[in-house]
Short mmCIF file of C-alpha atoms in Angstrom, two decimals:
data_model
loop_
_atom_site.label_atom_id
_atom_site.label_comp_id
_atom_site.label_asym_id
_atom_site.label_seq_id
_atom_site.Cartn_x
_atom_site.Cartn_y
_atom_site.Cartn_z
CA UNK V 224 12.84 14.84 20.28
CA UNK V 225 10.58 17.23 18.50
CA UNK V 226 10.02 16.30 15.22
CA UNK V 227 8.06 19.36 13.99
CA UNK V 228 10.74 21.71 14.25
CA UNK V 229 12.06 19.85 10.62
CA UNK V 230 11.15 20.99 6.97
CA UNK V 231 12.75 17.35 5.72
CA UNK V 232 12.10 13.94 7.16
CA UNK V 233 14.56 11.65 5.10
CA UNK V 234 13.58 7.88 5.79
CA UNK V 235 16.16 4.90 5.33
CA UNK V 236 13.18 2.14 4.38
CA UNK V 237 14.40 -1.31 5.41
CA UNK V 238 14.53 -1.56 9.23
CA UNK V 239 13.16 1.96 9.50
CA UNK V 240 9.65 2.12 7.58
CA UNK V 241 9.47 -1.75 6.66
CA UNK V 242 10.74 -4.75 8.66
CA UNK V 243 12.52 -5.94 5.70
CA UNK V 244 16.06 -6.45 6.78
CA UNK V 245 15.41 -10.13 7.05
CA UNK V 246 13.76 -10.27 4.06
CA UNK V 247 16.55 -9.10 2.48
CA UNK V 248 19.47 -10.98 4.36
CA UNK V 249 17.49 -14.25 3.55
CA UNK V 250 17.40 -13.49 -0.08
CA UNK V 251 20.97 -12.91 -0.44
CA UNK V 252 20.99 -15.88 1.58
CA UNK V 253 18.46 -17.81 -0.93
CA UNK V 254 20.23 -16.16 -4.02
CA UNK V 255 23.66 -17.19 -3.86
CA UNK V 256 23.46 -20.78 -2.47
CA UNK V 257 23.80 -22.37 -5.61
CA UNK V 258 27.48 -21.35 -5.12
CA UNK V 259 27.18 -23.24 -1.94
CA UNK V 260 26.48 -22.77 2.10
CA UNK V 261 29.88 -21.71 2.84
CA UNK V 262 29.62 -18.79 0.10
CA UNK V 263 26.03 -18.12 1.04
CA UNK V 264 26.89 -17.41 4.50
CA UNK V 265 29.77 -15.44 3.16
CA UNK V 266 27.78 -13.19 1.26
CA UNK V 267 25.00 -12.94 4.49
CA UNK V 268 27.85 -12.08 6.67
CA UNK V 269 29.31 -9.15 4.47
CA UNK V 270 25.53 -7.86 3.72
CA UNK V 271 25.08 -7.60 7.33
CA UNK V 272 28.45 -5.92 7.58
CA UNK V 273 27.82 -3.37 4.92
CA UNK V 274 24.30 -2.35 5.58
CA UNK V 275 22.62 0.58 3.10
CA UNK V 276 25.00 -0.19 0.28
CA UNK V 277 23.24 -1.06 -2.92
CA UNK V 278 22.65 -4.71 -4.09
CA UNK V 279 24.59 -3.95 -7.28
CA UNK V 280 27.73 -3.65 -5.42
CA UNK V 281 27.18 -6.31 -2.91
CA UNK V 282 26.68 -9.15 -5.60
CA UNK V 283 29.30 -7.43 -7.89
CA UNK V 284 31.89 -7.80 -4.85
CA UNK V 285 30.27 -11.68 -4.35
CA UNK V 286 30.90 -12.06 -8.24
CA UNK V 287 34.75 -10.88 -7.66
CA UNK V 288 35.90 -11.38 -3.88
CA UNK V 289 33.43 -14.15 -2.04
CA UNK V 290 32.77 -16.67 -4.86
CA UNK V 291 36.16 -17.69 -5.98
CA UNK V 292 37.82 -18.08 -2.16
CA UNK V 293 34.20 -19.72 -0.76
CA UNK V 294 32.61 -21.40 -3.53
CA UNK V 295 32.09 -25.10 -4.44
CA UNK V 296 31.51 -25.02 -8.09
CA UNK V 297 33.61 -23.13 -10.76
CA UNK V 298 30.69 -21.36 -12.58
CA UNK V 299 27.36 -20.27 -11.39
CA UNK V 300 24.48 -17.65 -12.11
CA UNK V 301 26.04 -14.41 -13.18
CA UNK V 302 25.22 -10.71 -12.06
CA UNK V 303 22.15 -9.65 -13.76
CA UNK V 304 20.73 -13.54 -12.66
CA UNK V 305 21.77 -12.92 -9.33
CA UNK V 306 19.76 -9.38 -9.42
CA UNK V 307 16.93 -11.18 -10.67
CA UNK V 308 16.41 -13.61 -8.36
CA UNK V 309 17.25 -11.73 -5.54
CA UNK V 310 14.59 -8.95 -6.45
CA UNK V 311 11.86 -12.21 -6.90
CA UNK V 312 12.66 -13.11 -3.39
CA UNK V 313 12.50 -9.09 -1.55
CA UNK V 314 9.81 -7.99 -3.80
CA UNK V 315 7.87 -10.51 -2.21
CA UNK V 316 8.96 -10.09 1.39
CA UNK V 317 8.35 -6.28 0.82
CA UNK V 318 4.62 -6.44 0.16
CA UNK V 319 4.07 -9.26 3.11
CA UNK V 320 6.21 -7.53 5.71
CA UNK V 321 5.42 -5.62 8.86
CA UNK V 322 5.01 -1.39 8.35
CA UNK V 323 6.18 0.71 11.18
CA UNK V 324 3.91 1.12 14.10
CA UNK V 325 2.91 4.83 14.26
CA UNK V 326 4.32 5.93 10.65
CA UNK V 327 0.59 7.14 9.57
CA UNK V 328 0.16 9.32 13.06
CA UNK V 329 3.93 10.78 12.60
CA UNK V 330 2.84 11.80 9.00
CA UNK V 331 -0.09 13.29 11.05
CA UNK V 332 2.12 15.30 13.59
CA UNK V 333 4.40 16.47 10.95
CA UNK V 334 1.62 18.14 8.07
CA UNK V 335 4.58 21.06 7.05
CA UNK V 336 7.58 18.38 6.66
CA UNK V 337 8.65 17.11 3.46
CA UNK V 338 9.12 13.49 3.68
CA UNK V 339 11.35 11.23 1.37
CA UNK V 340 13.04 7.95 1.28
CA UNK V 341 16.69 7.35 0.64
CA UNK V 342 17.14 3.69 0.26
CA UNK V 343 19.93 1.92 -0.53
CA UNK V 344 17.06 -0.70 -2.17
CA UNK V 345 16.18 -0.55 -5.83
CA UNK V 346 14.60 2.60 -6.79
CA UNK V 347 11.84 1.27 -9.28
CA UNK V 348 10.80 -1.90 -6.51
CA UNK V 349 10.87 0.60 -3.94
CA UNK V 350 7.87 3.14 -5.43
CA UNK V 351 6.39 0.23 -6.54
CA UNK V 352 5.78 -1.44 -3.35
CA UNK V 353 5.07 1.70 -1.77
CA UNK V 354 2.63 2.33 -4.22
CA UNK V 355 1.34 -1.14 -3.43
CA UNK V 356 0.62 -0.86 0.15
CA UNK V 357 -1.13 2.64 -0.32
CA UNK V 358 1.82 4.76 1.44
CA UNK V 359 3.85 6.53 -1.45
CA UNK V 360 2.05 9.51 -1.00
CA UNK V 361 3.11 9.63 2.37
CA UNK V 362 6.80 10.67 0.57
CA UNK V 363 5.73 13.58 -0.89
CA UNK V 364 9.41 14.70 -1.37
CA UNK V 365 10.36 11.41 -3.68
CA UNK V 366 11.01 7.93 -3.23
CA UNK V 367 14.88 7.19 -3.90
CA UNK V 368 17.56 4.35 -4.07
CA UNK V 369 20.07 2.44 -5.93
CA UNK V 370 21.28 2.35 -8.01
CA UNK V 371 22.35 6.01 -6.68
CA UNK V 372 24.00 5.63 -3.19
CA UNK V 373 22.48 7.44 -0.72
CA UNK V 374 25.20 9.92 -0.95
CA UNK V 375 24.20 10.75 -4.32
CA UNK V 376 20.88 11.06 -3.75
CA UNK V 377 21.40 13.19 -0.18
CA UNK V 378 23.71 15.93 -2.17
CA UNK V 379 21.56 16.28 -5.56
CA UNK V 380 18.49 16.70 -3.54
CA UNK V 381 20.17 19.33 -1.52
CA UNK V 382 21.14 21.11 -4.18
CA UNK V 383 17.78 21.10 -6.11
CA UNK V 384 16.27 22.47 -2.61
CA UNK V 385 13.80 19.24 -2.79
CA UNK V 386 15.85 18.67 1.05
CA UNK V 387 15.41 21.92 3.15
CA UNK V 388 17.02 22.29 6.24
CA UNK V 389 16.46 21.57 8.68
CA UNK V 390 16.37 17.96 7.78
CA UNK V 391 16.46 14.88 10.00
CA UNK V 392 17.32 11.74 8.47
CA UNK V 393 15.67 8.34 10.58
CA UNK V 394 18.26 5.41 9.67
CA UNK V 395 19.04 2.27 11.19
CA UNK V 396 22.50 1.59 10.00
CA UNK V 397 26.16 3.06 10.52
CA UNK V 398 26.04 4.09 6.74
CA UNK V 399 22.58 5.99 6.93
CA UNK V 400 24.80 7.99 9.78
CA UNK V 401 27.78 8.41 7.39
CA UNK V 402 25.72 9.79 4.55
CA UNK V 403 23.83 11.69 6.78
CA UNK V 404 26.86 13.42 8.62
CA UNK V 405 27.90 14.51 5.30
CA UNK V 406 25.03 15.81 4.13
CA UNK V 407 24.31 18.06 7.26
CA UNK V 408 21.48 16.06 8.47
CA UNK V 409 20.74 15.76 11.70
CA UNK V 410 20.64 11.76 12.28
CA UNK V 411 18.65 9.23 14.64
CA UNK V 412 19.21 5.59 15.15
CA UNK V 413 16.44 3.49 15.25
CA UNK V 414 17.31 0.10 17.11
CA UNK V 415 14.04 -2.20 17.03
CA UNK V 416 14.99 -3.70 13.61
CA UNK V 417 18.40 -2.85 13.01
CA UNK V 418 21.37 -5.50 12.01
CA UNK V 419 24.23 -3.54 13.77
CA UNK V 420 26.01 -5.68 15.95
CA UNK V 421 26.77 -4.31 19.44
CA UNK V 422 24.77 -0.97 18.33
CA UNK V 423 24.46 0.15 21.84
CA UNK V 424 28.34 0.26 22.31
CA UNK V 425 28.69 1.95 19.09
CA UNK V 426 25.68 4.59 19.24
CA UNK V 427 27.21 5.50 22.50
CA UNK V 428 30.83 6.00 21.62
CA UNK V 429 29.09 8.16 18.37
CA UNK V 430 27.19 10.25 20.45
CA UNK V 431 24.19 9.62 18.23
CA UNK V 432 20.37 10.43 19.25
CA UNK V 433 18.61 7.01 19.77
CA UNK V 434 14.99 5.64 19.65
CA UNK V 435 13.56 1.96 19.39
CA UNK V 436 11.43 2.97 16.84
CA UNK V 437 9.47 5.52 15.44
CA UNK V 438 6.07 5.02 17.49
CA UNK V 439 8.68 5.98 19.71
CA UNK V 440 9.13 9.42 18.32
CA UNK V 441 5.10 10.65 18.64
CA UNK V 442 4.34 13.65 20.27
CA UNK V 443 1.85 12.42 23.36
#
């Protein structure tokens, strides 16, 4: 695929530009045990299942769906202790985790593309951690997540022209494609550290333009 034909490169950042997906299953994981294993594994399995959605809604659908059918106690740590503790655990993982092989050469290769993250991660841990390890000014188009869904954040940066087409958006999860779609981006699926189950059954019945990762996508 060549990338240089693009004015926009829009990033998902866990599984994409950070290895962070476990990270972030294991602190949902971590986070909601005190409800108990059965819940905890609830709340891993529909995180897993619902990949790219904010952590706001996840734990608000724990709080209101998975805690009162799976749970072994009749009161535990409410939402904004839930958020807390969760971001203590990821912030953590973020800053320890693996980068993406190749990002820095890509942002070599690309010089006239506008790069930007659309995260489904918290906005304010995001640009700091990018900050951090030394590669927000990689994003020279913004840094962006939740609480805005990535819908949100596709369409107002459309509008505002921040997005130019042609864009390409590099996600590893059926939602990054969904948003995507919608917002006229072009999409690839990047497999090496995605969470889809079966992906290869599903990126084939979709059609969808697929690399490993994205050392994969250098020029030579």
């Amino acid at each position: 695929m060549r990338l240089g034909k693009y004015h926009s490169l829009t990033f998902d950042c866990d599984g994409v530009v950070l290895d962070s997906n476990k990270v972030k299953t294991e602190a949902f994981y971590r986070t909601t045990l005190p409800y108990g294993e059965s819940a905890a594994q609830a709340m891993v399995d529909y995180h897993v299942a619902n990949g790219g959605i904010s952590r706001y809604k996840k734990f608000a659908y724990f709080l209101e769906q998975i805690a009162p059918t799976h749970a072994n106690l009749q009161q535990g740590p409410y939402l904004e202790e839930l958020l807390q503790v969760y971001a203590d655990h990821v912030r953590e993982g973020l800053l320890s985790c693996d980068m993406a092989p190749g990002l820095e050469t890509l942002r070599q290769q690309t010089p006239n593309a506008r790069w930007l993250i659309v995260s489904g991660g918290d906005q304010a841990e995001l640009r700091d951690v990018f900050a951090q390890r030394g590669i927000v000014d990689w994003f020279d188009g913004g840094i962006f997540g939740s609480p805005d869904t990535k819908d949100e954040i596709l369409a107002r940066e459309l509008v505002s022209g921040n997005i130019q087409q042609p864009a390409l958006f590099l996600g590893d999860s059926k939602y990054d494609y969904q948003a995507a779609s919608v917002a006229g981006l072009d999409f690839v699926f990047l497999s090496g550290w995605s969470e889809v189950d079966n992906w290869q059954v599903w990126v084939a019945r979709m059609g969808l333009s697929h690399a490993v990762s994205i050392q994969c996508l250098l020029q030579p």
